[in-house]
mmCIF file of C-alpha atoms in Angstrom:
data_model
loop_
_atom_site.group_PDB
_atom_site.id
_atom_site.type_symbol
_atom_site.label_atom_id
_atom_site.label_comp_id
_atom_site.label_asym_id
_atom_site.label_seq_id
_atom_site.Cartn_x
_atom_site.Cartn_y
_atom_site.Cartn_z
ATOM 1 C CA UNK A 10 55.019 -154.288 47.049
ATOM 2 C CA UNK A 11 57.678 -156.297 45.207
ATOM 3 C CA UNK A 12 56.134 -158.273 42.372
ATOM 4 C CA UNK A 13 59.017 -160.705 42.131
ATOM 5 C CA UNK A 14 59.677 -160.253 38.424
ATOM 6 C CA UNK A 15 63.132 -161.448 37.522
ATOM 7 C CA UNK A 16 64.282 -158.193 35.926
ATOM 8 C CA UNK A 17 67.713 -158.431 37.500
ATOM 9 C CA UNK A 18 67.502 -159.696 41.026
ATOM 10 C CA UNK A 19 70.517 -157.629 42.080
ATOM 11 C CA UNK A 20 69.772 -154.290 40.454
ATOM 12 C CA UNK A 21 66.126 -153.911 39.482
ATOM 13 C CA UNK A 22 62.630 -154.921 40.469
ATOM 14 C CA UNK A 23 59.119 -154.268 39.236
ATOM 15 C CA UNK A 24 57.178 -152.958 42.233
ATOM 16 C CA UNK A 25 53.706 -151.705 43.022
ATOM 17 C CA UNK A 26 53.021 -147.994 42.687
ATOM 18 C CA UNK A 27 52.640 -147.960 46.485
ATOM 19 C CA UNK A 28 56.352 -148.627 47.040
ATOM 20 C CA UNK A 29 57.322 -145.969 44.498
ATOM 21 C CA UNK A 30 55.071 -143.533 46.381
ATOM 22 C CA UNK A 31 56.819 -144.301 49.684
ATOM 23 C CA UNK A 32 60.345 -144.351 48.291
ATOM 24 C CA UNK A 33 62.477 -141.316 47.533
ATOM 25 C CA UNK A 34 60.821 -141.037 44.129
ATOM 26 C CA UNK A 35 57.340 -140.663 45.560
ATOM 27 C CA UNK A 36 56.525 -137.677 43.409
ATOM 28 C CA UNK A 37 56.547 -139.928 40.355
ATOM 29 C CA UNK A 38 53.791 -142.217 41.571
ATOM 30 C CA UNK A 39 51.875 -139.342 43.131
ATOM 31 C CA UNK A 40 51.266 -137.892 39.665
ATOM 32 C CA UNK A 41 49.831 -141.165 38.422
ATOM 33 C CA UNK A 42 46.168 -141.499 37.513
ATOM 34 C CA UNK A 43 46.251 -145.277 37.572
ATOM 35 C CA UNK A 44 48.560 -148.249 37.865
ATOM 36 C CA UNK A 45 49.580 -151.085 35.550
ATOM 37 C CA UNK A 46 52.350 -153.678 35.611
ATOM 38 C CA UNK A 47 55.247 -153.374 33.167
ATOM 39 C CA UNK A 48 56.643 -156.573 31.697
ATOM 40 C CA UNK A 49 60.220 -157.767 31.777
ATOM 41 C CA UNK A 50 60.357 -156.955 28.055
ATOM 42 C CA UNK A 51 59.338 -153.355 28.852
ATOM 43 C CA UNK A 52 62.203 -153.123 31.344
ATOM 44 C CA UNK A 53 64.712 -154.719 28.956
ATOM 45 C CA UNK A 54 63.775 -152.095 26.343
ATOM 46 C CA UNK A 55 63.914 -149.315 28.928
ATOM 47 C CA UNK A 56 67.395 -150.026 30.322
ATOM 48 C CA UNK A 57 69.545 -148.966 27.327
ATOM 49 C CA UNK A 58 67.458 -145.807 26.910
ATOM 50 C CA UNK A 59 67.861 -145.017 30.614
ATOM 51 C CA UNK A 60 71.637 -145.487 30.415
ATOM 52 C CA UNK A 61 71.827 -143.138 27.413
ATOM 53 C CA UNK A 62 70.210 -140.476 29.593
ATOM 54 C CA UNK A 63 71.830 -141.346 32.932
ATOM 55 C CA UNK A 64 75.482 -141.337 31.827
ATOM 56 C CA UNK A 65 75.559 -137.712 30.565
ATOM 57 C CA UNK A 66 73.390 -136.564 33.500
ATOM 58 C CA UNK A 67 75.933 -138.065 35.922
ATOM 59 C CA UNK A 68 78.826 -136.422 34.067
ATOM 60 C CA UNK A 69 77.049 -133.052 34.106
ATOM 61 C CA UNK A 70 76.218 -133.352 37.817
ATOM 62 C CA UNK A 71 79.814 -134.313 38.656
ATOM 63 C CA UNK A 72 81.148 -131.318 36.733
ATOM 64 C CA UNK A 73 78.686 -128.782 38.162
ATOM 65 C CA UNK A 74 78.893 -129.832 41.800
ATOM 66 C CA UNK A 75 82.488 -131.092 41.766
ATOM 67 C CA UNK A 76 81.549 -134.294 43.582
ATOM 68 C CA UNK A 77 82.019 -137.917 42.689
ATOM 69 C CA UNK A 78 78.651 -139.240 41.561
ATOM 70 C CA UNK A 79 77.787 -142.929 41.593
ATOM 71 C CA UNK A 80 78.420 -144.858 38.397
ATOM 72 C CA UNK A 81 75.361 -146.152 36.478
ATOM 73 C CA UNK A 82 75.943 -149.662 37.820
ATOM 74 C CA UNK A 83 75.828 -148.423 41.428
ATOM 75 C CA UNK A 84 72.066 -147.818 41.352
ATOM 76 C CA UNK A 85 69.267 -150.160 42.281
ATOM 77 C CA UNK A 86 66.115 -149.431 40.309
ATOM 78 C CA UNK A 87 62.440 -149.870 41.042
ATOM 79 C CA UNK A 88 59.967 -149.786 38.186
ATOM 80 C CA UNK A 89 56.221 -149.178 38.446
ATOM 81 C CA UNK A 90 53.667 -148.673 35.711
ATOM 82 C CA UNK A 91 51.619 -145.491 36.108
ATOM 83 C CA UNK A 92 49.252 -143.591 33.859
ATOM 84 C CA UNK A 93 50.080 -139.878 33.551
ATOM 85 C CA UNK A 94 47.933 -137.545 31.477
ATOM 86 C CA UNK A 95 46.354 -140.549 29.810
ATOM 87 C CA UNK A 96 49.683 -142.152 28.819
ATOM 88 C CA UNK A 97 51.105 -145.350 30.251
ATOM 89 C CA UNK A 98 54.643 -144.664 31.484
ATOM 90 C CA UNK A 99 57.084 -146.522 33.670
ATOM 91 C CA UNK A 100 58.174 -144.638 36.774
ATOM 92 C CA UNK A 101 61.811 -145.397 37.565
ATOM 93 C CA UNK A 102 63.205 -144.833 41.026
ATOM 94 C CA UNK A 103 66.988 -145.161 41.144
ATOM 95 C CA UNK A 104 68.945 -145.081 44.381
ATOM 96 C CA UNK A 105 72.569 -145.800 45.229
ATOM 97 C CA UNK A 106 72.755 -149.408 46.414
ATOM 98 C CA UNK A 107 75.196 -148.336 49.140
ATOM 99 C CA UNK A 108 72.358 -146.557 50.968
ATOM 100 C CA UNK A 109 70.750 -149.943 51.612
ATOM 101 C CA UNK A 110 73.934 -151.977 51.995
ATOM 102 C CA UNK A 111 75.216 -149.691 54.777
ATOM 103 C CA UNK A 112 71.981 -150.164 56.734
ATOM 104 C CA UNK A 113 71.397 -153.826 55.960
ATOM 105 C CA UNK A 114 68.012 -153.012 54.400
ATOM 106 C CA UNK A 115 66.404 -154.959 51.549
ATOM 107 C CA UNK A 116 65.728 -152.375 48.845
ATOM 108 C CA UNK A 117 63.133 -154.637 47.196
ATOM 109 C CA UNK A 118 60.690 -154.293 50.091
ATOM 110 C CA UNK A 119 61.751 -151.206 52.044
ATOM 111 C CA UNK A 120 62.871 -147.659 51.525
ATOM 112 C CA UNK A 121 65.177 -145.266 53.348
ATOM 113 C CA UNK A 122 63.806 -141.742 53.675
ATOM 114 C CA UNK A 123 66.311 -138.983 52.999
ATOM 115 C CA UNK A 124 66.293 -135.421 51.715
ATOM 116 C CA UNK A 125 68.032 -134.000 48.665
ATOM 117 C CA UNK A 126 70.296 -136.921 47.992
ATOM 118 C CA UNK A 127 71.787 -135.281 44.924
ATOM 119 C CA UNK A 128 73.017 -137.904 42.502
ATOM 120 C CA UNK A 129 72.483 -140.685 45.069
ATOM 121 C CA UNK A 130 68.907 -140.894 43.802
ATOM 122 C CA UNK A 131 67.018 -140.142 40.631
ATOM 123 C CA UNK A 132 63.526 -140.395 39.282
ATOM 124 C CA UNK A 133 62.443 -140.750 35.681
ATOM 125 C CA UNK A 134 59.508 -141.581 33.437
ATOM 126 C CA UNK A 135 59.948 -143.879 30.460
ATOM 127 C CA UNK A 136 57.288 -143.959 27.744
ATOM 128 C CA UNK A 137 57.197 -147.474 26.258
ATOM 129 C CA UNK A 138 55.151 -146.295 23.272
ATOM 130 C CA UNK A 139 57.856 -143.862 22.127
ATOM 131 C CA UNK A 140 60.772 -145.604 23.886
ATOM 132 C CA UNK A 141 61.960 -142.328 25.369
ATOM 133 C CA UNK A 142 62.727 -140.929 28.793
ATOM 134 C CA UNK A 143 60.184 -138.127 29.141
ATOM 135 C CA UNK A 144 61.282 -136.887 32.577
ATOM 136 C CA UNK A 145 64.501 -137.155 34.607
ATOM 137 C CA UNK A 146 65.616 -135.565 37.872
ATOM 138 C CA UNK A 147 68.321 -136.195 40.479
ATOM 139 C CA UNK A 148 67.912 -135.720 44.194
ATOM 140 C CA UNK A 149 64.331 -136.525 45.037
ATOM 141 C CA UNK A 150 63.070 -135.530 48.464
ATOM 142 C CA UNK A 151 61.513 -138.298 50.511
#
């Protein structure tokens, strides 16, 4: 479950692949061929790259669907190291913090199943070797 790394206690946590599999981003971990643990340095390098991708994706989603999407700071993020097609990537599961706040759930150790959350959830792969987001999608199905 939660590994306790001090990524940012309020917004991000390095977790086991098992929690990614159970959370709304389960498809990310399900494609993994193996697990590894990213470091805090990996996550610190990932965050600016993720924001560069997330901000325009949110703007596009807001324009297409004419809904107010969460802002980048509204997401909690879980990170798990997985191996996909022989490459070590970091699976990122982002969910609107309000989903957990409204239910009094601790996002670090639990998950809330939901379907097609639109921009309230996203999943992504980050490749630390190339420092790029190699996959991104909103609205994972739990």
